Structure formats: structure tokens, C-alpha cells
JSON list of C-alpha atoms and ligand atoms in Angstrom, two decimals:
[
{"chain": "A", "resi": 1, "resn": "MET", "atom": "CA", "xyz": [17.54, 6.98, 18.81]},
{"chain": "A", "resi": 2, "resn": "ARG", "atom": "CA", "xyz": [20.18, 6.38, 16.17]},
{"chain": "A", "resi": 3, "resn": "LYS", "atom": "CA", "xyz": [22.32, 3.35, 17.01]},
{"chain": "A", "resi": 4, "resn": "THR", "atom": "CA", "xyz": [24.99, 1.33, 15.29]},
{"chain": "A", "resi": 5, "resn": "TYR", "atom": "CA", "xyz": [23.90, -2.20, 14.40]},
{"chain": "A", "resi": 6, "resn": "ALA", "atom": "CA", "xyz": [25.86, -5.15, 13.08]},
{"chain": "A", "resi": 7, "resn": "GLY", "atom": "CA", "xyz": [24.33, -7.21, 10.32]},
{"chain": "A", "resi": 8, "resn": "SER", "atom": "CA", "xyz": [25.20, -10.25, 8.25]},
{"chain": "A", "resi": 9, "resn": "CYS", "atom": "CA", "xyz": [23.88, -12.72, 5.71]},
{"chain": "A", "resi": 10, "resn": "HIS", "atom": "CA", "xyz": [23.01, -16.23, 6.90]},
{"chain": "A", "resi": 11, "resn": "CYS", "atom": "CA", "xyz": [26.39, -17.90, 6.37]},
{"chain": "A", "resi": 12, "resn": "GLY", "atom": "CA", "xyz": [28.36, -14.93, 7.73]},
{"chain": "A", "resi": 13, "resn": "ALA", "atom": "CA", "xyz": [30.41, -14.29, 4.59]},
{"chain": "A", "resi": 14, "resn": "VAL", "atom": "CA", "xyz": [28.86, -10.81, 4.34]},
{"chain": "A", "resi": 15, "resn": "ARG", "atom": "CA", "xyz": [29.08, -8.54, 7.37]},
{"chain": "A", "resi": 16, "resn": "PHE", "atom": "CA", "xyz": [28.17, -4.90, 7.70]},
{"chain": "A", "resi": 17, "resn": "GLU", "atom": "CA", "xyz": [27.48, -2.11, 10.15]},
{"chain": "A", "resi": 18, "resn": "CYS", "atom": "CA", "xyz": [24.90, 0.63, 9.83]},
{"chain": "A", "resi": 19, "resn": "ASP", "atom": "CA", "xyz": [23.72, 3.58, 11.85]},
{"chain": "A", "resi": 20, "resn": "LEU", "atom": "CA", "xyz": [19.97, 3.79, 11.96]},
{"chain": "A", "resi": 21, "resn": "ASP", "atom": "CA", "xyz": [17.07, 4.99, 14.01]},
{"chain": "A", "resi": 22, "resn": "PHE", "atom": "CA", "xyz": [14.19, 2.54, 14.05]},
{"chain": "A", "resi": 23, "resn": "ALA", "atom": "CA", "xyz": [11.87, 5.33, 15.15]},
{"chain": "A", "resi": 24, "resn": "ALA", "atom": "CA", "xyz": [12.49, 6.93, 11.75]},
{"chain": "A", "resi": 25, "resn": "GLY", "atom": "CA", "xyz": [10.60, 4.01, 10.28]},
{"chain": "A", "resi": 26, "resn": "THR", "atom": "CA", "xyz": [10.94, 0.90, 8.19]},
{"chain": "A", "resi": 27, "resn": "SER", "atom": "CA", "xyz": [9.04, -0.12, 5.10]},
{"chain": "A", "resi": 28, "resn": "ARG", "atom": "CA", "xyz": [7.62, -3.04, 3.20]},
{"chain": "A", "resi": 29, "resn": "CYS", "atom": "CA", "xyz": [6.80, -2.92, -0.46]},
{"chain": "A", "resi": 30, "resn": "ASN", "atom": "CA", "xyz": [4.65, -4.99, -2.80]},
{"chain": "A", "resi": 31, "resn": "CYS", "atom": "CA", "xyz": [6.87, -4.66, -5.87]},
{"chain": "A", "resi": 32, "resn": "SER", "atom": "CA", "xyz": [7.88, -7.84, -7.65]},
{"chain": "A", "resi": 33, "resn": "VAL", "atom": "CA", "xyz": [11.25, -8.29, -5.95]},
{"chain": "A", "resi": 34, "resn": "CYS", "atom": "CA", "xyz": [10.33, -7.10, -2.44]},
{"chain": "A", "resi": 35, "resn": "ALA", "atom": "CA", "xyz": [7.20, -9.25, -2.36]},
{"chain": "A", "resi": 36, "resn": "LYS", "atom": "CA", "xyz": [8.99, -12.44, -3.38]},
{"chain": "A", "resi": 37, "resn": "GLY", "atom": "CA", "xyz": [11.86, -11.82, -0.96]},
{"chain": "A", "resi": 38, "resn": "ARG", "atom": "CA", "xyz": [9.58, -10.60, 1.88]},
{"chain": "A", "resi": 39, "resn": "PHE", "atom": "CA", "xyz": [12.01, -7.69, 2.11]},
{"chain": "A", "resi": 40, "resn": "TRP", "atom": "CA", "xyz": [11.61, -5.57, 5.24]},
{"chain": "A", "resi": 41, "resn": "LYS", "atom": "CA", "xyz": [13.88, -2.57, 5.01]},
{"chain": "A", "resi": 42, "resn": "ALA", "atom": "CA", "xyz": [15.20, 0.50, 6.69]},
{"chain": "A", "resi": 43, "resn": "ILE", "atom": "CA", "xyz": [16.65, 3.15, 4.41]},
{"chain": "A", "resi": 44, "resn": "VAL", "atom": "CA", "xyz": [19.89, 4.85, 5.45]},
{"chain": "A", "resi": 45, "resn": "GLN", "atom": "CA", "xyz": [22.13, 7.32, 3.70]},
{"chain": "A", "resi": 46, "resn": "ALA", "atom": "CA", "xyz": [25.12, 5.65, 2.05]},
{"chain": "A", "resi": 47, "resn": "ASP", "atom": "CA", "xyz": [27.51, 7.18, 4.58]},
{"chain": "A", "resi": 48, "resn": "ALA", "atom": "CA", "xyz": [25.67, 5.46, 7.44]},
{"chain": "A", "resi": 49, "resn": "PHE", "atom": "CA", "xyz": [26.54, 2.03, 6.02]},
{"chain": "A", "resi": 50, "resn": "ARG", "atom": "CA", "xyz": [29.86, 0.19, 6.21]},
{"chain": "A", "resi": 51, "resn": "LEU", "atom": "CA", "xyz": [30.52, -3.11, 4.48]},
{"chain": "A", "resi": 52, "resn": "LYS", "atom": "CA", "xyz": [32.94, -4.87, 6.84]},
{"chain": "A", "resi": 53, "resn": "GLN", "atom": "CA", "xyz": [33.44, -8.14, 5.01]},
{"chain": "A", "resi": 54, "resn": "GLY", "atom": "CA", "xyz": [32.30, -10.10, 1.98]},
{"chain": "A", "resi": 55, "resn": "ALA", "atom": "CA", "xyz": [32.37, -7.73, -0.98]},
{"chain": "A", "resi": 56, "resn": "ASP", "atom": "CA", "xyz": [33.57, -10.69, -3.04]},
{"chain": "A", "resi": 57, "resn": "ALA", "atom": "CA", "xyz": [30.63, -12.83, -1.87]},
{"chain": "A", "resi": 58, "resn": "LEU", "atom": "CA", "xyz": [27.99, -10.39, -3.06]},
{"chain": "A", "resi": 59, "resn": "VAL", "atom": "CA", "xyz": [26.10, -10.89, -6.30]},
{"chain": "A", "resi": 60, "resn": "ASP", "atom": "CA", "xyz": [24.52, -7.77, -7.79]},
{"chain": "A", "resi": 61, "resn": "TYR", "atom": "CA", "xyz": [21.03, -8.37, -9.14]},
{"chain": "A", "resi": 62, "resn": "THR", "atom": "CA", "xyz": [19.25, -5.63, -11.07]},
{"chain": "A", "resi": 63, "resn": "PHE", "atom": "CA", "xyz": [16.11, -5.58, -13.17]},
{"chain": "A", "resi": 64, "resn": "GLY", "atom": "CA", "xyz": [13.79, -3.12, -14.88]},
{"chain": "A", "resi": 65, "resn": "SER", "atom": "CA", "xyz": [15.48, 0.29, -14.89]},
{"chain": "A", "resi": 66, "resn": "ARG", "atom": "CA", "xyz": [18.52, -1.35, -13.20]},
{"chain": "A", "resi": 67, "resn": "SER", "atom": "CA", "xyz": [18.75, 1.62, -10.86]},
{"chain": "A", "resi": 68, "resn": "ILE", "atom": "CA", "xyz": [18.56, -0.41, -7.65]},
{"chain": "A", "resi": 69, "resn": "HIS", "atom": "CA", "xyz": [21.22, -2.99, -6.84]},
{"chain": "A", "resi": 70, "resn": "HIS", "atom": "CA", "xyz": [19.79, -5.98, -4.98]},
{"chain": "A", "resi": 71, "resn": "LEU", "atom": "CA", "xyz": [22.81, -7.61, -3.40]},
{"chain": "A", "resi": 72, "resn": "PHE", "atom": "CA", "xyz": [22.72, -11.19, -2.21]},
{"chain": "A", "resi": 73, "resn": "CYS", "atom": "CA", "xyz": [25.27, -13.61, -0.88]},
{"chain": "A", "resi": 74, "resn": "ARG", "atom": "CA", "xyz": [26.43, -16.12, -3.47]},
{"chain": "A", "resi": 75, "resn": "ASN", "atom": "CA", "xyz": [26.86, -18.75, -0.77]},
{"chain": "A", "resi": 76, "resn": "CYS", "atom": "CA", "xyz": [23.66, -18.59, 1.27]},
{"chain": "A", "resi": 77, "resn": "GLY", "atom": "CA", "xyz": [21.34, -16.57, -0.98]},
{"chain": "A", "resi": 78, "resn": "ILE", "atom": "CA", "xyz": [20.31, -14.06, 1.66]},
{"chain": "A", "resi": 79, "resn": "LYS", "atom": "CA", "xyz": [19.95, -10.41, 0.61]},
{"chain": "A", "resi": 80, "resn": "PRO", "atom": "CA", "xyz": [21.36, -8.34, 3.48]},
{"chain": "A", "resi": 81, "resn": "PHE", "atom": "CA", "xyz": [20.94, -4.99, 1.72]},
{"chain": "A", "resi": 82, "resn": "GLY", "atom": "CA", "xyz": [20.35, -3.21, -1.53]},
{"chain": "A", "resi": 83, "resn": "ARG", "atom": "CA", "xyz": [21.56, 0.14, -2.71]},
{"chain": "A", "resi": 84, "resn": "GLY", "atom": "CA", "xyz": [20.91, 2.81, -5.23]},
{"chain": "A", "resi": 85, "resn": "ARG", "atom": "CA", "xyz": [20.39, 6.48, -5.81]},
{"chain": "A", "resi": 86, "resn": "LEU", "atom": "CA", "xyz": [17.19, 8.45, -5.89]},
{"chain": "A", "resi": 87, "resn": "ASP", "atom": "CA", "xyz": [16.82, 12.15, -6.57]},
{"chain": "A", "resi": 88, "resn": "GLU", "atom": "CA", "xyz": [14.93, 12.68, -3.31]},
{"chain": "A", "resi": 89, "resn": "ILE", "atom": "CA", "xyz": [17.46, 11.05, -0.97]},
{"chain": "A", "resi": 90, "resn": "GLY", "atom": "CA", "xyz": [20.70, 10.68, -2.91]},
{"chain": "A", "resi": 91, "resn": "ASP", "atom": "CA", "xyz": [22.84, 7.56, -2.46]},
{"chain": "A", "resi": 92, "resn": "PHE", "atom": "CA", "xyz": [21.10, 5.19, -0.10]},
{"chain": "A", "resi": 93, "resn": "VAL", "atom": "CA", "xyz": [21.31, 1.69, 1.30]},
{"chain": "A", "resi": 94, "resn": "ALA", "atom": "CA", "xyz": [18.19, -0.36, 1.99]},
{"chain": "A", "resi": 95, "resn": "ILE", "atom": "CA", "xyz": [19.04, -2.47, 5.02]},
{"chain": "A", "resi": 96, "resn": "ASN", "atom": "CA", "xyz": [17.30, -5.82, 5.43]},
{"chain": "A", "resi": 97, "resn": "VAL", "atom": "CA", "xyz": [16.35, -5.33, 9.08]},
{"chain": "A", "resi": 98, "resn": "ALA", "atom": "CA", "xyz": [15.94, -9.10, 9.47]},
{"chain": "A", "resi": 99, "resn": "CYS", "atom": "CA", "xyz": [19.72, -9.34, 8.92]},
{"chain": "A", "resi": 100, "resn": "LEU", "atom": "CA", "xyz": [20.59, -7.09, 11.86]},
{"chain": "A", "resi": 101, "resn": "ASP", "atom": "CA", "xyz": [22.15, -9.45, 14.38]},
{"chain": "A", "resi": 102, "resn": "ASP", "atom": "CA", "xyz": [21.92, -7.19, 17.40]},
{"chain": "A", "resi": 103, "resn": "ALA", "atom": "CA", "xyz": [18.54, -5.55, 16.89]},
{"chain": "A", "resi": 104, "resn": "THR", "atom": "CA", "xyz": [16.35, -6.80, 19.72]},
{"chain": "A", "resi": 105, "resn": "PRO", "atom": "CA", "xyz": [12.90, -8.32, 19.17]},
{"chain": "A", "resi": 106, "resn": "GLU", "atom": "CA", "xyz": [11.50, -5.30, 21.02]},
{"chain": "A", "resi": 107, "resn": "GLU", "atom": "CA", "xyz": [13.23, -2.85, 18.68]},
{"chain": "A", "resi": 108, "resn": "LEU", "atom": "CA", "xyz": [11.91, -4.72, 15.65]},
{"chain": "A", "resi": 109, "resn": "ALA", "atom": "CA", "xyz": [8.41, -5.03, 17.09]},
{"chain": "A", "resi": 110, "resn": "GLN", "atom": "CA", "xyz": [8.23, -1.32, 17.89]},
{"chain": "A", "resi": 111, "resn": "ALA", "atom": "CA", "xyz": [9.63, -0.09, 14.57]},
{"chain": "A", "resi": 112, "resn": "PRO", "atom": "CA", "xyz": [6.98, 1.76, 12.57]},
{"chain": "A", "resi": 113, "resn": "VAL", "atom": "CA", "xyz": [6.29, 0.11, 9.21]},
{"chain": "A", "resi": 114, "resn": "ARG", "atom": "CA", "xyz": [5.24, 2.10, 6.18]},
{"chain": "A", "resi": 115, "resn": "PHE", "atom": "CA", "xyz": [3.67, 0.12, 3.34]},
{"chain": "A", "resi": 116, "resn": "GLN", "atom": "CA", "xyz": [4.48, 1.04, -0.25]},
{"chain": "A", "resi": 117, "resn": "ASP", "atom": "CA", "xyz": [2.63, 0.30, -3.45]},
{"chain": "A", "resi": 118, "resn": "GLY", "atom": "CA", "xyz": [5.77, -0.29, -5.47]},
{"chain": "A", "resi": 119, "resn": "ARG", "atom": "CA", "xyz": [3.92, -2.68, -7.76]},
{"chain": "A", "resi": 120, "resn": "ASN", "atom": "CA", "xyz": [2.13, 0.36, -9.14]},
{"chain": "A", "resi": 121, "resn": "GLY", "atom": "CA", "xyz": [5.14, 2.66, -8.94]},
{"chain": "A", "resi": 122, "resn": "ALA", "atom": "CA", "xyz": [3.61, 4.50, -5.98]},
{"chain": "A", "resi": 123, "resn": "TRP", "atom": "CA", "xyz": [6.21, 4.19, -3.23]},
{"chain": "A", "resi": 124, "resn": "ASP", "atom": "CA", "xyz": [4.68, 7.13, -1.38]},
{"chain": "A", "resi": 125, "resn": "SER", "atom": "CA", "xyz": [1.33, 5.47, -0.85]},
{"chain": "A", "resi": 126, "resn": "PRO", "atom": "CA", "xyz": [0.21, 2.16, 0.60]},
{"chain": "A", "resi": 127, "resn": "PRO", "atom": "CA", "xyz": [-1.41, -0.52, -1.55]},
{"chain": "A", "resi": 128, "resn": "ALA", "atom": "CA", "xyz": [-5.09, -1.31, -1.03]},
{"chain": "A", "resi": 129, "resn": "GLU", "atom": "CA", "xyz": [-4.16, -4.58, 0.71]},
{"chain": "A", "resi": 130, "resn": "ILE", "atom": "CA", "xyz": [-1.22, -4.81, 3.12]},
{"chain": "A", "resi": 131, "resn": "ARG", "atom": "CA", "xyz": [-1.99, -7.86, 5.23]},
{"chain": "A", "resi": 132, "resn": "HIS", "atom": "CA", "xyz": [0.06, -10.17, 3.01]},
{"chain": "A", "resi": 133, "resn": "LEU", "atom": "CA", "xyz": [3.20, -8.02, 3.05]},
{"chain": "B", "resi": 201, "resn": "ZN", "atom": "ZN1", "xyz": [25.95, -15.77, 3.08]}
]
């Protein structure tokens, strides 16, 4: 069921809302930036995301093709979301589900997780090893 969740970085400078359905799935990726940040995400369309506060606190980190914007709080260093555009889904926001303040432990525990082999550019398939992600 699609619900509206409130999220924030650690210090609270950055606050957002998003509409998402955990049953639609979450994902973890082994690419260089997701692996180091232990990023657990839920992808939503850009119009299902609302930045409520803290645009001025966000630092935009990009690398490689610079097509994905990895946004983190300049004060506390937490990455509450990233955003970008892909041909398949258009403008999207990758929500850090660990930053959702009102998602219950049960909702998080029951959310399906899809593993992605981003390290090899194969986001549609899982890597050979997923236990470390
Ligand atoms: Zn912060």
C-alpha cells in the first residue's frame, strides 16, 4: 500500500516526504558508492518526493558519468536520498529507507529487497554474492 513517509538526515537539517509502497520493493547495490555507504533504497518517481527543508544543507556528489546526484547533508554527512534520470523510469529519487522516520521496523523487515550488480553495470541482475550487502 502506498503511504506517505517523513524522512530526514541525522541532524534534522534536511527533511522530506515521499509516497512509496514498500511492497513494490527496495534494493541494495554493490556499486562503489552504494557499497561504501551501505545504501538501502526505494526508488520513487520524482513527483512522489517533496523536499520540505534543507536544500541549502545538501551537498551534491557525482562521479563517473555524473548522471546520478548523491545528496548528503553538509552538517551530519548522512545521505537521505539521491536523484537522477534514467530512460526506463524518467526522473527518479532514490530514497534512503533508513532515513524514513516513521517507517516501522515491521514495514522495513517485510520490504522485499532486490540485489543489483551495479559494480558490473548490471542493475537488473544480482551479484554472485549478496550476503555482504
Ligand atoms: Zn544532517
